[in-house]
CSV table of C-alpha atoms and ligand atoms in Angstrom, one decimal:
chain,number,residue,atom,x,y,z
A,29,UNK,CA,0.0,0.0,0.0
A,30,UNK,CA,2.4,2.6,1.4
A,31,UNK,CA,6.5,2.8,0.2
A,32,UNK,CA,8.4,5.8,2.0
A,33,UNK,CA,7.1,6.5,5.1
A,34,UNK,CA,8.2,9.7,7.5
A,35,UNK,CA,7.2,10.0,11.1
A,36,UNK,CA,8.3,13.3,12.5
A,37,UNK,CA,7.5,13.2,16.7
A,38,UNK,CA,7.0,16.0,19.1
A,39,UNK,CA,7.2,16.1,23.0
A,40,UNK,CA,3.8,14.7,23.0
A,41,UNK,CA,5.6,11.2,22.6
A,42,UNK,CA,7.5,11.2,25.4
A,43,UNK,CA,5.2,12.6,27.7
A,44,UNK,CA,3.6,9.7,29.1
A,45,UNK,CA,7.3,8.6,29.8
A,46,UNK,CA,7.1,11.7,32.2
A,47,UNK,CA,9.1,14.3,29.9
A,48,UNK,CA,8.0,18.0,30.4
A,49,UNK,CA,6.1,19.1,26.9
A,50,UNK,CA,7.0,22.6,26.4
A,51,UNK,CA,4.0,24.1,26.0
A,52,UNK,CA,1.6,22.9,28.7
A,53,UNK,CA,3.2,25.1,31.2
A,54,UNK,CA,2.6,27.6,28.3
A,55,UNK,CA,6.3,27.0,27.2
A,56,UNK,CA,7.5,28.3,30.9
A,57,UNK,CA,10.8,26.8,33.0
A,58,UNK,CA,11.6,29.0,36.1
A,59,UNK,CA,9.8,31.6,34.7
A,60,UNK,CA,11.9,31.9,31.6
A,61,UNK,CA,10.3,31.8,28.0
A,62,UNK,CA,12.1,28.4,26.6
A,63,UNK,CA,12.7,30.7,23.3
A,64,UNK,CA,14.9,33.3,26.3
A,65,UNK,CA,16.9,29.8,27.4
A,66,UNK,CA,17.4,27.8,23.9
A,67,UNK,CA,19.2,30.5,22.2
A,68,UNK,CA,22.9,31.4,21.4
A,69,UNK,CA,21.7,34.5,22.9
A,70,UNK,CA,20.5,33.2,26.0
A,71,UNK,CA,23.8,30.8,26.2
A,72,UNK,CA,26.1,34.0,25.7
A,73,UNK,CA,24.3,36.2,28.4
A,74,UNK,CA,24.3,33.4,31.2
A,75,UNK,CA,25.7,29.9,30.1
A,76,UNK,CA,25.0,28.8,33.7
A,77,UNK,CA,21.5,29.3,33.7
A,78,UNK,CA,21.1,27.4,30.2
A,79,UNK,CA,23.1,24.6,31.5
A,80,UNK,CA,21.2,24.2,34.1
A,81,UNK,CA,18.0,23.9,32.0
A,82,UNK,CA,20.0,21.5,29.9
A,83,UNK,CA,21.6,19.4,33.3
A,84,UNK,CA,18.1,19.4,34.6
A,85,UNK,CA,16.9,17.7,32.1
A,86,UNK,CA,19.8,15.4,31.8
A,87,UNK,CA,19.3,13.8,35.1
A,88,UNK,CA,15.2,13.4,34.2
A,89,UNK,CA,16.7,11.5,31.7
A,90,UNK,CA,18.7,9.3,34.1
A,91,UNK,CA,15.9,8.2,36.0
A,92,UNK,CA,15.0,4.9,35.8
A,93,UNK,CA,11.6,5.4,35.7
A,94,UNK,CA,11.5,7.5,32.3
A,95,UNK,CA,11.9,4.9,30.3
A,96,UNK,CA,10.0,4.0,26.4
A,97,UNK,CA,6.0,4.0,26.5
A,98,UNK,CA,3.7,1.7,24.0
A,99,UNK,CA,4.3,4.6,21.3
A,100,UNK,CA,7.9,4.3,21.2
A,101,UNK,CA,7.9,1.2,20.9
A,102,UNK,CA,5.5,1.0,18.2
A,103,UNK,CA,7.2,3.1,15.9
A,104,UNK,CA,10.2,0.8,16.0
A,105,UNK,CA,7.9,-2.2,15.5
A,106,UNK,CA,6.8,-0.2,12.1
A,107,UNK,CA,10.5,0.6,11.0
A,108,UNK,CA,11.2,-3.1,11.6
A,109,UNK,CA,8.1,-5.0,10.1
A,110,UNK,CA,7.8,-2.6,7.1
A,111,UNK,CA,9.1,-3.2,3.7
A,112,UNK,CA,9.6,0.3,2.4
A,113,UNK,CA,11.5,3.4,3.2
A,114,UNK,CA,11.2,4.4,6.8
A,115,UNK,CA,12.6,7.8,8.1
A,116,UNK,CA,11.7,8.5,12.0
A,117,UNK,CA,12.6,12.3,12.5
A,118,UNK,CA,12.1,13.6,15.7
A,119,UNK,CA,12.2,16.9,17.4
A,120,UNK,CA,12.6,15.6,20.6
A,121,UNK,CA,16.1,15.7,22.6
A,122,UNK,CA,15.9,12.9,24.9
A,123,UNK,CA,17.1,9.0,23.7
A,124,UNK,CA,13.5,7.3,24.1
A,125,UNK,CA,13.2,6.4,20.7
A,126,UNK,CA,16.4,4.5,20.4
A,127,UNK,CA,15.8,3.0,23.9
A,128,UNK,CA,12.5,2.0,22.5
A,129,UNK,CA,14.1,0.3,19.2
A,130,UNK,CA,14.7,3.0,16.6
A,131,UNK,CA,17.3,2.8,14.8
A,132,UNK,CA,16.7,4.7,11.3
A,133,UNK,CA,16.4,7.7,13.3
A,134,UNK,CA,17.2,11.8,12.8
A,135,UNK,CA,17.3,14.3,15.5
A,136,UNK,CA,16.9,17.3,14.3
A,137,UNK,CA,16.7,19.4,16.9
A,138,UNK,CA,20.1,17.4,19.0
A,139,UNK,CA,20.2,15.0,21.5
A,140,UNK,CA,20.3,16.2,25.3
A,141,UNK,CA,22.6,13.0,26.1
A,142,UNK,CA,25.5,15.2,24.0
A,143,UNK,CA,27.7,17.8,23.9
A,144,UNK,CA,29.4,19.9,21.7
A,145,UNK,CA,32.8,21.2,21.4
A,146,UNK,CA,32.1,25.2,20.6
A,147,UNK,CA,35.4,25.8,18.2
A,148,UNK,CA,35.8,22.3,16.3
A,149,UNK,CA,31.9,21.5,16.5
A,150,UNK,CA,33.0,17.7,17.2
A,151,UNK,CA,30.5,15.6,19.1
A,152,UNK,CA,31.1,14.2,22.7
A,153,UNK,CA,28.9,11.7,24.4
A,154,UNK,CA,27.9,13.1,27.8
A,155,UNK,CA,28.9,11.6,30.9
A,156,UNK,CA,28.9,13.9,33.3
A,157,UNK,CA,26.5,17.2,33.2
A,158,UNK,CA,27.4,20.5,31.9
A,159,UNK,CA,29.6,22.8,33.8
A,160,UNK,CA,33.4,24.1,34.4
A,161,UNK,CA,35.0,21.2,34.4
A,162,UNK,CA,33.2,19.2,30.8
A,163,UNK,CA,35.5,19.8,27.9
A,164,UNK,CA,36.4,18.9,25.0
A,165,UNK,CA,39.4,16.7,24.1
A,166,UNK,CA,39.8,18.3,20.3
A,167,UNK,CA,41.3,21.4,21.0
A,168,UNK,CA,44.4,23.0,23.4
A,169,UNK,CA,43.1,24.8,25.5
A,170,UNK,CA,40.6,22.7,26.2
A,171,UNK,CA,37.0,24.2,25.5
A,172,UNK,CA,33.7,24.1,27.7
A,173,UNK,CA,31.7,22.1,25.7
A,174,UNK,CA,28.0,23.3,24.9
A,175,UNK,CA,24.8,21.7,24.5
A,176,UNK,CA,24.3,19.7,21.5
A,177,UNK,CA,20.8,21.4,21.1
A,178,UNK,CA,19.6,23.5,17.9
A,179,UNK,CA,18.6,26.4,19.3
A,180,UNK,CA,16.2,28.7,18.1
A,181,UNK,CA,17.6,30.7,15.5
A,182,UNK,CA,20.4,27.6,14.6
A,183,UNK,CA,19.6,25.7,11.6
A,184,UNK,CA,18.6,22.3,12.2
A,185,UNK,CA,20.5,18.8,11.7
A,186,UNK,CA,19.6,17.1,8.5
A,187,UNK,CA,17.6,19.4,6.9
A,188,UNK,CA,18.4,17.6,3.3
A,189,UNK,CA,18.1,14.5,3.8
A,190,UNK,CA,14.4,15.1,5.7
A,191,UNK,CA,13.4,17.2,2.4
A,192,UNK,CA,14.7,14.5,0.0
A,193,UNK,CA,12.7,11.9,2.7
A,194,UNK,CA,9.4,14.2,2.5
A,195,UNK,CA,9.2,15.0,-1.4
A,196,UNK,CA,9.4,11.2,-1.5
A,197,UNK,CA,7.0,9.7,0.8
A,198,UNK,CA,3.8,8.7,0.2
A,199,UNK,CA,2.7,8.8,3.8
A,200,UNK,CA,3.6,11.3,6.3
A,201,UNK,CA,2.4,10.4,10.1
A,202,UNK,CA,3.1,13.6,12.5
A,203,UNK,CA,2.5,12.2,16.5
A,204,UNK,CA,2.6,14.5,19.9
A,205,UNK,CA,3.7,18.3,18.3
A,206,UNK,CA,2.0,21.1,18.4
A,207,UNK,CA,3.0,22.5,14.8
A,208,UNK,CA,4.5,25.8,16.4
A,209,UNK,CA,8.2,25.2,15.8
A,210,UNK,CA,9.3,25.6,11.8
A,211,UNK,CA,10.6,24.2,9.8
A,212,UNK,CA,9.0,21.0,11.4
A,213,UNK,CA,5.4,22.9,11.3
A,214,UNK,CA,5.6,22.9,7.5
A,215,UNK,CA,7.1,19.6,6.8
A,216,UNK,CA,3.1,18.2,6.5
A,217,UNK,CA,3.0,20.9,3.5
A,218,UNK,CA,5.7,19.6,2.1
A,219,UNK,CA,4.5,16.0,1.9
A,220,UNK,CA,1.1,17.0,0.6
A,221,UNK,CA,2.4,19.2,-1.8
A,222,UNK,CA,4.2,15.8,-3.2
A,223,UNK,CA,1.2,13.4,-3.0
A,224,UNK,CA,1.8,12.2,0.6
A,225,UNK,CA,-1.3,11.0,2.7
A,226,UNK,CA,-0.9,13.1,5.9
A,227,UNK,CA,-1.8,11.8,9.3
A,228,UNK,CA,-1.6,13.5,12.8
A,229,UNK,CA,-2.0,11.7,16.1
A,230,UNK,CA,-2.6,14.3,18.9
A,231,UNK,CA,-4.6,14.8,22.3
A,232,UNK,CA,-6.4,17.3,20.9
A,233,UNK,CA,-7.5,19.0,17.7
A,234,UNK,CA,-5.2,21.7,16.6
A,235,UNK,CA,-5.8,24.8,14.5
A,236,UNK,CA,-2.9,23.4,12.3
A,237,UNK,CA,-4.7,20.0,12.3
A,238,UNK,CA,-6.9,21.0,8.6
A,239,UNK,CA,-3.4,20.4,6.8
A,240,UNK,CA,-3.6,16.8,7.8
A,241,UNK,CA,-6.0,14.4,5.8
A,242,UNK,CA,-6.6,12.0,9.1
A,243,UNK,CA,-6.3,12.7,12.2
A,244,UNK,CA,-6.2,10.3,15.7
A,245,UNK,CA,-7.4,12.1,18.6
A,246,UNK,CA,-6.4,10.7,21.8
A,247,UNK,CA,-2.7,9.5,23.1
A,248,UNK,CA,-0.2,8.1,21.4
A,249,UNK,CA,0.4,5.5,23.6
A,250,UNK,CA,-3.0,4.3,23.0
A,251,UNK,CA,-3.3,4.9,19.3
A,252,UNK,CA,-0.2,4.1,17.8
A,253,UNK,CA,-0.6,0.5,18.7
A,254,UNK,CA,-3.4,-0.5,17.0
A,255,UNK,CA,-2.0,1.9,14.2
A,256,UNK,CA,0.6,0.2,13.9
A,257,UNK,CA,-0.8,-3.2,13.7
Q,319,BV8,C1,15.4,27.9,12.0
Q,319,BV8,C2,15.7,22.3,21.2
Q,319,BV8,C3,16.4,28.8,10.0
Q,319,BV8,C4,15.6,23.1,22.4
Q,319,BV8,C5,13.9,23.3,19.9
Q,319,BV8,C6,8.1,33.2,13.0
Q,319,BV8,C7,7.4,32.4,12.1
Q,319,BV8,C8,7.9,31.2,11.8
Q,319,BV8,C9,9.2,30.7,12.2
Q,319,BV8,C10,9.9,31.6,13.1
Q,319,BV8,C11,9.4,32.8,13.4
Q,319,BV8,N1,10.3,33.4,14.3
Q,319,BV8,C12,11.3,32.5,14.4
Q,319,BV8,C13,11.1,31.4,13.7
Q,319,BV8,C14,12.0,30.3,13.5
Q,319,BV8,C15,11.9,29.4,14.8
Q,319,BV8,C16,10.5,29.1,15.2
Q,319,BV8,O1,9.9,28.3,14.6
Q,319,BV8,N2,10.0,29.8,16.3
Q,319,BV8,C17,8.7,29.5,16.8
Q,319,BV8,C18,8.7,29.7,18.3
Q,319,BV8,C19,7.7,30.5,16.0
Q,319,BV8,N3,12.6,28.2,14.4
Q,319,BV8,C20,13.9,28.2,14.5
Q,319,BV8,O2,14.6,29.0,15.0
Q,319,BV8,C21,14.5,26.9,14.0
Q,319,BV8,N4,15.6,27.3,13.1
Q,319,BV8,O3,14.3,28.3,11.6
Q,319,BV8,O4,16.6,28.2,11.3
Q,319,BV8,C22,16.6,27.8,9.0
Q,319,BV8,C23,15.7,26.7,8.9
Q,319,BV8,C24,15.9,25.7,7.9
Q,319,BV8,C25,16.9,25.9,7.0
Q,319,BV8,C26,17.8,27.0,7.1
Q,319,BV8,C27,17.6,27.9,8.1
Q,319,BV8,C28,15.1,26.0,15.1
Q,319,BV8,C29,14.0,25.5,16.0
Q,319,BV8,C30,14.6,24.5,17.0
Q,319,BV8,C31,14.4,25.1,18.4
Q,319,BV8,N5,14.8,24.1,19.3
Q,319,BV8,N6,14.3,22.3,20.6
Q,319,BV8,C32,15.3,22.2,23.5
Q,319,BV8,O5,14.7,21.1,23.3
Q,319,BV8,O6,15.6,22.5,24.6
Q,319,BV8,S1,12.3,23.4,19.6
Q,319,BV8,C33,11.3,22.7,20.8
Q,319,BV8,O7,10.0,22.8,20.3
Q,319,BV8,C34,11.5,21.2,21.0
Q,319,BV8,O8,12.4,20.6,20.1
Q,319,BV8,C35,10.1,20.7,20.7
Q,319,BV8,O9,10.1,19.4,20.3
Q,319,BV8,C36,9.7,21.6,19.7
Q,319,BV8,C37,8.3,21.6,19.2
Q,319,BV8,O10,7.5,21.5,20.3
Q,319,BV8,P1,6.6,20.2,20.3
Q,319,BV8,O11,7.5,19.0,20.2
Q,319,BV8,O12,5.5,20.3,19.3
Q,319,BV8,O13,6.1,20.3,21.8
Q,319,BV8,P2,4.8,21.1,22.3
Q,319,BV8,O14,4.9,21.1,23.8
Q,319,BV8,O15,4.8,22.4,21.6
Q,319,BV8,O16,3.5,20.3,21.9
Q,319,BV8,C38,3.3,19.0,22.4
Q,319,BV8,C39,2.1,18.4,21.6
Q,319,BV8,O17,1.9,17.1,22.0
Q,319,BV8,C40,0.8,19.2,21.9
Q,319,BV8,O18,0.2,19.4,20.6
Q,319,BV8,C41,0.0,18.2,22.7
Q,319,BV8,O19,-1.4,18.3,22.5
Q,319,BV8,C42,0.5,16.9,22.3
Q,319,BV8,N7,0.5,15.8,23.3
Q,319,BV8,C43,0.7,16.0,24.7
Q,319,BV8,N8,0.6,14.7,25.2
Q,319,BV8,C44,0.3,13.9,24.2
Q,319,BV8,C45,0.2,14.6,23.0
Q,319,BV8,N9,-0.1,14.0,21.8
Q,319,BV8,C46,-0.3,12.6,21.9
Q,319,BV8,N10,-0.2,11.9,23.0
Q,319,BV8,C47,0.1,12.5,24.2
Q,319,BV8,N11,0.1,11.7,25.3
């Protein structure tokens, strides 16, 4: 029936895994606009106070009880069982999906689990949070390494290979995001424009949700299931 398929995921997924959304506290953490904190800007006026948005959620992560919910591992039960091309983009920071199976897997916005070496750009696993004394080991002297995050106002990771991935589909599933961050908002534009059928999976109807031919109400955990099967 269906040959390339893209599923892009937003917060929504991992909230039954008890991962903070960032708009249900109308996009608030210590009364600082998450668009004041994820920015170069916000880095360069107090690094301290973004890392310790950043470290926060870092040892969330740790906790043993956020771990993969039914959606999670649902999705990898589609990239595994399906025949066709399979792209699982996700806006989401935190390493559910590939706990939960993933593996063909783009995260586009980073991956709170890593840092980033300000001068060479190289990639460092995270093992300790951020602060003073987590550097790089590419450069002499050594540098504090930053969040791997896109920020707003950065330029996502992957951009090309999600538009090659979108003007090919033929079905485009969007699951848990509100559709206020671009370019992700308009990636179910994209798709249509190119034939794609569109489906959204969401607690509850969104003004955006028009653009999408179908559309699951109710949470993901529950839906995506019996979607997938
Ligand atoms: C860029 C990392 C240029 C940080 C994030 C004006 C108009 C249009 C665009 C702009 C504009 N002004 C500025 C821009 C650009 C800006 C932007 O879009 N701003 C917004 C605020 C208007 N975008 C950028 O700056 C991007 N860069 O544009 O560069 C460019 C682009 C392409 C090519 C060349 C150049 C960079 C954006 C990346 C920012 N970084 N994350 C961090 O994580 O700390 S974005 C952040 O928001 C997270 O990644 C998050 O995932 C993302 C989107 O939010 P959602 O995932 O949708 O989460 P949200 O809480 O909003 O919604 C949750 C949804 O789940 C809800 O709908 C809820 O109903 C649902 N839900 C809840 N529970 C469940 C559920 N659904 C199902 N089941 C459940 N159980």
């Amino acid at each position: 029936m269906y040959h390339r398929i893209v599923v892009l995921t937003g917060a929504g997924i991992s909230a039954e895994s008890g991962l903070r959304t960032f708009r249900d506290q109308n996009g608030l953490w210590e009364n600082h606009h998450i668009e004041d904190v994820a920015t170069p800007e916000g880095y360069a006026r107090d690094p301290e106070l973004v890392e310790r948005f950043y470290n926060e959620r870092w040892h969330q992560l740790q906790d043993p009880s956020v771990k993969p919910n039914a959606a999670h591992e649902a999705l990898a039960r589609l990239e595994q069982e399906f025949t066709g091309d399979f792209l699982l983009v996700t806006q989401n920071v935190d390493d559910l999906h590939e706990r939960g199976g993933s593996r063909k897997l783009l995260h586009m916005h980073g991956e709170l689990s890593k840092g980033r070496c300000p001068r060479s750009g190289q990639i460092f696993r995270l093992h300790e949070p951020f602060g003073n004394d987590n550097c790089c080991t590419c450069c002499i002297p050594a540098q504090r390494l930053r969040p791997h995050i896109v920020w707003f106002g950065e330029i996502p990771i992957g951009m090309d290979r999600i538009h090659d991935a979108l003007e090919e589909c033929d079905l485009f599933i969007a699951i848990g995001t509100s559709g206020t961050v671009y370019p992700a908002a308009g990636f179910v534009e994209i798709a249509n424009h190119h034939g794609a059928m569109s489906v959204e999976v969401n607690l509850a109807a969104k003004e955006r949700h028009s653009l999408f031919h179908l559309h699951y109400e109710g949470k993901a955990s529950e839906i995506l299931p019996g979607l997938v099967d």
